[in-house]
Amino acid sequence: MSDTLALLGGSKVINFELNRYNSLGPEEVEAAKKVVESGNLSQFLGCWDPDFYGGPKVQEFEMNCREYFNVKHAITVNSWTSGLIAAIGAIGIEPGDEIIVSPWTMSASATAILHWNAIPVFADIEPNTYCIDPVSIEKNISPYTKAIMVVDIFGQSANMEEINRIAKKHNLKVINDTAQSPGSLYKGKYTGTLGDIGGYSLNYHKHIHTGEGGILVTNDDELAERMQLIRNHAEAVVKDKGVTNLTNMVGYNFRLGEIECAIGIEQLKKLDSKIKSRIHAAERLRNGLKGLSGLKLPEIRSGATHVYYIFPMEIDEKVTGVSKNRIYEALVAEGVSDISLQYANLHLLPMYQKKIAYGSKGFPWTSDICKREVDYSKGICPVAEGLNDSTYLGYEMCVREFPDEHVDLVIRAFQKVWNHLNLLK
Ligand SMILES: *Cc1c(COP(=O)(O)O)cnc(C)c1O
C-alpha cells in the first residue's frame, strides 16, 4: 500500500464498502412470517374495547419492554416522533407553554413541541458529552416553562441527577428522548427511565429496529393511560372509557402493527449483544486513535455507560494546524465513510430563524398564545454552534457492522492522515 495520502494521489486504506449494520436474521423472518400466516396484521380497535390496547404481538412486545427496561408501562408507537408527540400531549401542555430542549438533536425533539402549539426554547449543551447542559436549562426557565425535553444524545444519558433536581425545584415535567441510547445505563438504571416519560426509536438506523417504530416508557399510570389514548383516537374513546380529563385528548393513529412488534420481540432479545459488540468496536477505535494530537475522543459521563450511536470526536485546529474540513476530506479519500462534520443546531433551521411553522404568518410565535419573544438567533447556544463551526467530527457507528479488522482499517486511515498533516496545510 502506498504511503501517499489518497487525497494527494496515493491509494486508499479502505477500498471496499464496509458491511452495513444489520440486526435482522432468520428469527425476525420467521416471526414476521408467522404473523402474516395468522392473517392478523393489526388488532387495534379505536373504540373502548379490549382491543383498544392492540393485538397479541403488540401486547407481548410491550410486556417484554417493561421487563427489559424495568418500568411499569411500555407503549409501542409507529415512530419515535409519534412517541414524542404523545408524550408532550400527555403531560397536559397548553398552547404557548414553553419546553426547554437541546438544539443538538434530531429535528423531531423540537417539532414534537410545536405540534401542540407549544414553544421550543433552546438551551445549550455540555462541551464534553453534548447532552443538554443543566446550567443552561436553568438560565432558560421562564414563568411559562412547563417541561424539559432531555435528549440522551449519541449513546449516553444526560446529567439526569441535576436535571431532575432542577425540574423538581421548578415543578417541570421531564421527557427523555433516548432514541440513540437504548440499553445504556445511568447510575444503574436504563437511560430513558429516569424522567416522567422516556422512550426509544425503532427506526432502521437505531440499535434495534422494526423498520419504523418507537417505544414509550413511564412509571406513571395516568401518563401511560393518556399516551395510550393519544395513540389511538382518544376523542372517540374518552366517554366510553370514563375519562374526564379532556386536555389534549385529540386522537391520532400512532399504532404499531403486529409484524413490527413480532420483529421487535426478536430485536429486543438481541439488544444486549448488539450493544456489547458496538461498545467493543468503539473501545477498539478509541484505543487506536488515542494519542493522535489534536483529536479529542468521546467522554463517558461518570456513572454512565455509552452505547455509541455516534462516536463523537473533536479536532483542535490549533494543534493539528489543519482545518477539520481538510482532515475530513483526507479521511474520506482514504475510504472512511460515515463521518460527518456537522450535527444539528436546530435553532438555526429556517423554520426557527424565520419563525414560520404553521401557516405562513408566524404561528405560533406571532399569536397571542405565545407570551414572550423567544430568541433563536445565532449565538444563543455557543457550545453547540462552535462544534459545527470548528471542531466536531462524528463517526456514525450506527451505519456499519464493525468486525475488528474493519475497525483496524479505520484506525490505519486516521493514523495515515495524521502522519501527513504537514502535507495538508
Ligand atoms: C431517530 C431519532 C428521533 C426520531 O425517531 P423516529 O423513530 O425516526 O421518528 C428522535 N430523536 C432522536 C434523538 C433521534 O435520533
Coordinates of C-alpha atoms and ligand atoms in Angstrom, one line a residue:
M1 CA 0.0 0.0 0.0
S2 CA 1.3 3.4 -1.0
D3 CA 2.1 5.7 1.9
T4 CA 1.0 8.7 -0.2
L5 CA -2.3 10.2 1.0
A6 CA -5.2 9.1 -1.2
L7 CA -6.2 12.8 -1.3
L8 CA -2.8 13.5 -2.9
G9 CA -2.9 10.7 -5.4
G10 CA -2.0 7.6 -3.3
S11 CA -4.0 4.5 -2.8
K12 CA -6.8 4.2 -0.3
V13 CA -6.6 2.4 3.0
I14 CA -10.2 1.2 2.7
N15 CA -11.1 0.3 -0.9
F16 CA -14.3 -1.5 -0.4
E17 CA -17.6 -0.7 1.3
L18 CA -17.7 -1.7 4.9
N19 CA -20.5 -4.0 5.9
R20 CA -23.9 -2.4 6.5
Y21 CA -25.2 -2.8 10.1
N22 CA -27.9 -5.4 10.0
S23 CA -29.5 -6.6 13.2
L24 CA -32.0 -8.8 11.4
G25 CA -31.7 -12.5 11.0
P26 CA -33.8 -15.7 10.5
E27 CA -35.5 -15.2 13.8
E28 CA -37.1 -12.0 12.5
V29 CA -38.0 -13.6 9.2
E30 CA -39.7 -16.5 11.0
A31 CA -41.5 -14.1 13.4
A32 CA -42.8 -11.9 10.6
K33 CA -43.9 -14.9 8.6
K34 CA -45.9 -16.3 11.4
V35 CA -47.8 -13.1 11.8
V36 CA -48.6 -12.9 8.1
E37 CA -49.8 -16.5 8.1
S38 CA -52.0 -15.7 11.1
G39 CA -53.8 -13.1 8.9
N40 CA -53.7 -10.7 11.9
L41 CA -51.6 -7.8 10.9
S42 CA -53.2 -5.4 13.4
Q43 CA -55.8 -5.9 16.1
F44 CA -56.2 -2.4 17.3
L45 CA -59.7 -1.0 17.7
G46 CA -60.3 2.7 18.1
C47 CA -63.2 2.3 20.3
W48 CA -63.3 1.3 24.0
D49 CA -62.8 -2.5 23.8
P50 CA -60.1 -4.9 25.0
D51 CA -58.6 -4.5 21.5
F52 CA -58.1 -0.8 22.3
Y53 CA -54.6 -1.9 23.5
G54 CA -53.8 -3.8 20.3
G55 CA -53.2 -7.4 19.4
P56 CA -51.1 -10.3 20.8
K57 CA -47.7 -9.2 19.4
V58 CA -48.2 -5.6 20.4
Q59 CA -49.0 -6.7 24.0
E60 CA -46.2 -9.2 24.1
F61 CA -43.6 -6.8 22.9
E62 CA -44.8 -4.1 25.3
M63 CA -44.6 -6.7 28.2
N64 CA -41.0 -7.6 27.2
C65 CA -40.1 -3.9 27.0
R66 CA -41.5 -3.4 30.5
E67 CA -39.4 -6.2 31.8
Y68 CA -36.2 -5.2 30.0
F69 CA -36.3 -1.5 30.9
N70 CA -37.7 -2.3 34.3
V71 CA -40.6 0.2 34.0
K72 CA -44.3 0.0 34.9
H73 CA -45.5 0.9 31.4
A74 CA -44.2 0.4 27.8
I75 CA -46.3 1.7 25.0
T76 CA -45.4 1.0 21.3
V77 CA -46.0 3.7 18.7
N78 CA -45.5 3.8 14.9
S79 CA -42.4 6.0 15.2
W80 CA -40.5 7.7 18.0
T81 CA -41.6 11.0 16.5
S82 CA -45.1 9.9 17.3
G83 CA -44.0 8.9 20.7
L84 CA -42.6 12.3 21.4
I85 CA -45.8 13.9 20.3
A86 CA -47.9 11.6 22.5
A87 CA -45.6 12.3 25.5
I88 CA -45.9 16.0 25.2
G89 CA -49.7 15.8 24.8
A90 CA -49.9 13.5 27.8
I91 CA -48.2 15.9 30.2
G92 CA -51.0 18.3 29.6
I93 CA -49.1 21.0 27.7
E94 CA -51.1 24.2 26.9
P95 CA -50.6 26.2 23.7
G96 CA -47.9 28.7 24.3
D97 CA -46.3 26.8 27.1
E98 CA -42.5 26.6 26.8
I99 CA -40.5 23.4 26.7
I100 CA -36.7 23.6 27.0
V101 CA -34.9 21.4 24.5
S102 CA -31.4 20.9 23.2
P103 CA -30.6 22.2 19.7
W104 CA -28.1 19.3 19.3
T105 CA -30.6 16.6 18.3
M106 CA -32.7 15.2 15.6
S107 CA -35.4 17.7 14.5
A108 CA -38.4 15.8 16.0
S109 CA -37.2 16.5 19.6
A110 CA -38.3 20.1 18.9
T111 CA -41.0 19.8 16.3
A112 CA -43.0 17.5 18.6
I113 CA -43.3 20.5 20.9
L114 CA -44.6 22.7 18.1
H115 CA -47.1 20.0 17.2
W116 CA -49.0 21.0 20.4
N117 CA -48.5 24.7 19.6
A118 CA -46.1 24.9 22.4
I119 CA -42.8 26.9 22.1
P120 CA -39.4 25.2 22.0
V121 CA -36.8 27.1 23.9
F122 CA -33.2 26.0 23.1
A123 CA -30.7 25.5 25.9
D124 CA -27.0 24.9 25.2
I125 CA -25.2 21.6 25.6
E126 CA -22.3 20.4 27.7
P127 CA -19.0 20.6 26.0
N128 CA -17.8 17.0 26.6
T129 CA -21.0 14.9 26.4
Y130 CA -23.0 17.0 24.0
C131 CA -26.1 16.5 26.2
I132 CA -28.3 19.4 27.3
D133 CA -26.5 21.5 30.0
P134 CA -28.3 21.8 33.3
V135 CA -26.8 25.2 33.8
S136 CA -28.2 26.5 30.5
I137 CA -31.6 24.8 31.3
E138 CA -31.8 26.8 34.5
K139 CA -30.9 30.1 32.7
N140 CA -33.7 29.4 30.1
I141 CA -36.5 28.8 32.6
S142 CA -39.3 31.4 32.3
P143 CA -42.6 31.8 34.0
Y144 CA -44.0 29.8 31.0
T145 CA -41.7 26.8 31.1
K146 CA -43.6 23.6 31.7
A147 CA -41.2 20.8 30.8
I148 CA -37.7 19.8 29.7
M149 CA -37.1 17.7 26.7
V150 CA -33.9 15.9 27.6
V151 CA -32.0 14.3 24.7
D152 CA -29.7 11.4 25.7
I153 CA -27.6 12.0 22.6
F154 CA -25.1 9.8 20.7
G155 CA -25.4 6.8 23.2
Q156 CA -25.3 8.1 26.7
S157 CA -27.5 9.7 29.3
A158 CA -27.8 13.4 30.1
N159 CA -27.0 14.6 33.6
M160 CA -30.3 13.3 35.0
E161 CA -29.5 13.8 38.6
E162 CA -29.1 17.5 38.2
I163 CA -31.9 17.9 35.6
N164 CA -34.4 16.1 37.9
R165 CA -33.3 18.4 40.7
I166 CA -34.0 21.5 38.6
A167 CA -37.3 20.0 37.4
K168 CA -38.4 19.3 40.9
K169 CA -37.4 22.8 42.1
H170 CA -39.4 24.5 39.3
N171 CA -42.2 22.0 39.0
L172 CA -41.4 20.9 35.5
K173 CA -42.0 17.6 33.7
V174 CA -39.1 15.8 32.2
I175 CA -39.3 13.9 28.9
N176 CA -36.3 11.8 27.8
D177 CA -35.7 11.4 24.1
T178 CA -33.5 8.4 24.3
A179 CA -33.8 7.4 20.7
Q180 CA -30.0 7.0 20.3
S181 CA -29.2 5.4 23.7
P182 CA -31.3 2.3 24.3
G183 CA -29.8 0.0 26.8
S184 CA -27.2 2.5 28.2
L185 CA -27.2 2.9 31.9
Y186 CA -27.1 5.9 34.3
K187 CA -26.3 5.1 37.9
G188 CA -27.6 1.5 37.4
K189 CA -30.9 2.4 35.7
Y190 CA -31.7 2.4 32.0
T191 CA -31.3 5.8 30.3
G192 CA -34.8 7.0 29.3
T193 CA -36.4 5.7 32.5
L194 CA -35.3 8.5 34.8
G195 CA -37.7 11.2 33.9
D196 CA -41.5 11.3 33.8
I197 CA -41.7 9.8 30.3
G198 CA -38.9 8.5 28.1
G199 CA -38.5 6.2 25.1
Y200 CA -36.7 4.8 22.2
S201 CA -36.8 4.9 18.4
L202 CA -37.1 1.7 16.4
N203 CA -36.3 3.2 13.0
Y204 CA -33.9 1.3 10.8
H205 CA -30.7 3.1 11.8
K206 CA -31.1 2.7 15.5
H207 CA -29.5 -0.1 17.6
I208 CA -32.6 -2.3 17.2
H209 CA -35.4 -1.7 14.8
T210 CA -38.7 -2.7 13.3
G211 CA -38.2 -0.6 10.1
E212 CA -40.2 2.2 11.7
G213 CA -41.5 2.3 15.3
G214 CA -40.9 3.6 18.8
I215 CA -41.5 2.6 22.5
L216 CA -42.6 5.0 25.2
V217 CA -41.8 4.1 28.8
T218 CA -43.1 5.6 32.1
N219 CA -43.8 4.6 35.7
D220 CA -46.8 6.9 35.9
D221 CA -50.2 5.2 35.5
E222 CA -52.0 8.4 34.4
L223 CA -49.4 9.5 31.9
A224 CA -49.4 5.9 30.5
E225 CA -53.2 6.0 30.0
R226 CA -53.1 9.4 28.4
M227 CA -50.4 8.3 25.9
Q228 CA -52.4 5.1 25.1
L229 CA -55.4 7.4 24.4
I230 CA -53.5 9.8 22.2
R231 CA -52.0 6.8 20.3
N232 CA -55.4 5.5 19.5
H233 CA -58.1 8.1 18.7
A234 CA -58.6 9.5 22.2
E235 CA -61.6 11.7 21.3
A236 CA -63.6 8.6 20.2
V237 CA -62.9 6.7 23.4
V238 CA -62.9 9.1 26.4
K239 CA -66.6 9.0 27.0
D240 CA -66.9 5.2 27.0
K241 CA -63.7 4.7 29.0
G242 CA -64.9 7.2 31.6
V243 CA -62.0 9.6 31.1
T244 CA -62.9 13.1 32.4
N245 CA -59.7 15.0 31.7
L246 CA -60.1 16.1 28.1
T247 CA -56.8 18.1 28.0
N248 CA -55.1 17.1 24.7
M249 CA -57.4 14.2 24.1
V250 CA -57.1 14.9 20.4
G251 CA -56.5 11.5 19.0
Y252 CA -54.1 10.3 16.4
N253 CA -53.3 6.9 14.9
F254 CA -49.9 6.2 16.3
R255 CA -50.4 2.4 16.4
L256 CA -47.6 0.0 15.6
G257 CA -48.5 -3.2 13.7
E258 CA -48.3 -6.9 14.7
I259 CA -45.5 -7.6 12.2
E260 CA -43.3 -4.8 13.6
C261 CA -44.0 -5.9 17.2
A262 CA -43.2 -9.6 16.3
I263 CA -39.9 -8.4 14.8
G264 CA -39.4 -6.1 17.8
I265 CA -39.7 -9.0 20.2
E266 CA -36.8 -10.7 18.4
Q267 CA -34.8 -7.5 18.2
L268 CA -35.1 -6.8 21.9
K269 CA -33.6 -10.2 22.7
K270 CA -30.5 -9.0 20.7
L271 CA -30.2 -5.6 22.2
D272 CA -27.6 -6.6 24.8
S273 CA -25.4 -8.4 22.3
K274 CA -25.7 -5.6 19.8
I275 CA -24.7 -3.1 22.4
K276 CA -21.8 -5.3 23.5
S277 CA -20.3 -5.5 20.1
R278 CA -20.8 -1.8 19.4
I279 CA -19.0 -0.9 22.7
H280 CA -16.2 -3.4 21.8
A281 CA -15.8 -1.7 18.4
A282 CA -15.9 1.8 19.9
E283 CA -13.3 0.9 22.5
R284 CA -11.0 -0.6 19.9
L285 CA -11.4 2.6 17.9
R286 CA -10.7 4.7 20.9
N287 CA -7.5 2.7 21.7
G288 CA -6.3 3.0 18.1
L289 CA -7.0 6.8 17.9
K290 CA -5.6 7.6 21.3
G291 CA -2.6 9.9 21.1
L292 CA -3.4 11.4 17.7
S293 CA -2.6 15.0 18.5
G294 CA -5.5 17.5 18.5
L295 CA -8.1 14.7 18.2
K296 CA -10.5 14.6 21.2
L297 CA -12.2 11.3 21.8
P298 CA -15.7 10.8 23.3
E299 CA -16.0 11.3 27.1
I300 CA -18.2 9.0 29.1
R301 CA -20.2 10.5 31.9
S302 CA -19.3 9.3 35.3
G303 CA -21.8 6.7 36.4
A304 CA -23.0 6.1 32.9
T305 CA -22.4 3.7 30.0
H306 CA -22.1 4.7 26.4
V307 CA -23.7 2.7 23.6
Y308 CA -22.2 4.7 20.7
Y309 CA -24.9 5.5 18.2
I310 CA -22.3 8.0 17.1
F311 CA -18.7 8.1 18.2
P312 CA -18.2 11.9 18.6
M313 CA -14.8 13.5 18.2
E314 CA -13.4 16.9 18.1
I315 CA -10.5 18.4 16.2
D316 CA -8.5 21.2 17.7
E317 CA -7.3 23.0 14.6
K318 CA -4.8 25.0 16.6
V319 CA -3.0 21.7 17.4
T320 CA -3.4 20.0 14.1
G321 CA -2.6 23.1 12.1
V322 CA -5.1 21.8 9.5
S323 CA -8.8 22.6 9.3
K324 CA -11.2 19.9 10.2
N325 CA -12.7 20.2 6.8
R326 CA -9.3 19.4 5.2
I327 CA -8.8 16.4 7.6
Y328 CA -12.3 15.2 6.7
E329 CA -11.5 15.3 3.0
A330 CA -8.4 13.3 3.6
L331 CA -10.2 10.7 5.7
V332 CA -13.0 10.4 3.1
A333 CA -10.4 10.0 0.4
E334 CA -8.8 7.1 2.4
G335 CA -12.2 5.4 2.2
V336 CA -13.5 6.3 5.7
S337 CA -17.2 6.7 5.2
D338 CA -20.0 7.7 7.6
I339 CA -18.1 10.5 9.2
S340 CA -19.7 14.0 9.4
L341 CA -18.6 17.5 10.0
Q342 CA -21.8 18.7 11.4
Y343 CA -24.6 17.6 13.7
A344 CA -27.8 19.6 14.2
N345 CA -28.1 23.1 15.5
L346 CA -31.9 23.1 15.3
H347 CA -32.4 26.7 16.3
L348 CA -30.6 27.7 13.1
L349 CA -33.0 25.9 10.8
P350 CA -35.0 28.2 8.6
M351 CA -38.3 27.4 10.4
Y352 CA -36.9 28.9 13.7
Q353 CA -34.8 31.6 12.1
K354 CA -37.9 32.9 10.1
K355 CA -40.4 31.7 12.7
I356 CA -42.6 30.2 10.1
A357 CA -44.2 26.9 11.2
Y358 CA -48.0 26.5 11.0
G359 CA -49.3 28.5 8.1
S360 CA -47.3 31.4 6.7
K361 CA -47.8 34.1 9.3
G362 CA -45.6 33.0 12.1
F363 CA -47.9 30.9 14.1
P364 CA -47.5 30.1 17.0
W365 CA -44.8 32.7 17.7
T366 CA -46.8 35.7 16.4
S367 CA -50.0 34.5 18.1
D368 CA -51.4 35.7 21.4
I369 CA -50.7 32.3 22.9
C370 CA -47.0 33.0 22.7
K371 CA -46.4 35.0 25.8
R372 CA -43.0 36.4 25.1
E373 CA -40.4 36.9 22.3
V374 CA -38.3 33.8 22.1
D375 CA -34.7 34.2 20.8
Y376 CA -33.4 31.8 18.2
S377 CA -30.6 33.9 16.9
K378 CA -27.1 32.6 16.3
G379 CA -25.1 32.9 19.4
I380 CA -27.7 31.6 21.9
C381 CA -26.0 28.2 22.0
P382 CA -22.3 28.9 21.7
V383 CA -21.1 25.3 22.6
A384 CA -23.4 23.6 20.1
E385 CA -22.7 26.2 17.4
G386 CA -18.9 26.1 18.0
L387 CA -18.9 22.3 17.5
N388 CA -20.3 22.6 14.0
D389 CA -18.3 25.7 13.1
S390 CA -14.9 24.4 14.0
T391 CA -14.4 21.2 16.0
Y392 CA -17.0 18.4 15.6
L393 CA -16.2 15.2 13.7
G394 CA -18.7 12.4 14.2
Y395 CA -18.3 8.8 13.3
E396 CA -21.7 7.3 12.6
M397 CA -21.2 3.9 14.1
C398 CA -24.9 3.1 13.7
V399 CA -24.4 2.6 9.9
R400 CA -21.9 -0.3 9.9
E401 CA -21.0 -3.6 11.4
F402 CA -17.6 -3.4 12.8
P403 CA -15.5 -6.6 12.9
D404 CA -12.1 -5.9 14.4
E405 CA -10.3 -5.9 11.1
H406 CA -12.6 -3.2 9.8
V407 CA -12.1 -1.1 12.9
D408 CA -8.3 -1.5 12.4
L409 CA -8.6 -0.2 8.8
V410 CA -10.4 2.9 10.0
I411 CA -7.7 3.4 12.6
R412 CA -5.0 3.0 10.0
A413 CA -6.7 5.6 7.8
F414 CA -6.7 8.1 10.7
Q415 CA -3.1 7.3 11.5
K416 CA -2.1 7.8 7.9
V417 CA -3.8 11.1 7.7
W418 CA -2.3 12.2 11.0
N419 CA 1.2 11.2 9.8
H420 CA 0.9 13.5 6.9
L421 CA -0.9 16.5 8.4
N422 CA 2.0 18.8 7.3
L423 CA 1.2 18.0 3.7
L424 CA -2.4 19.1 4.2
K425 CA -1.5 22.6 5.3
Ligands
LIG1 C1 -34.1 8.9 15.5 C2 -34.4 10.0 16.4 C3 -35.7 10.5 16.6 C4 -36.9 10.1 15.7 O1 -37.2 8.8 15.7 P1 -38.2 8.2 14.6 O2 -38.5 6.8 15.1 O3 -37.3 8.2 13.3 O4 -39.4 9.0 14.4 C5 -35.9 11.5 17.6 N1 -34.9 11.9 18.3 C6 -33.6 11.5 18.1 C7 -32.5 12.0 19.0 C8 -33.3 10.5 17.2 O5 -32.1 10.1 17.0

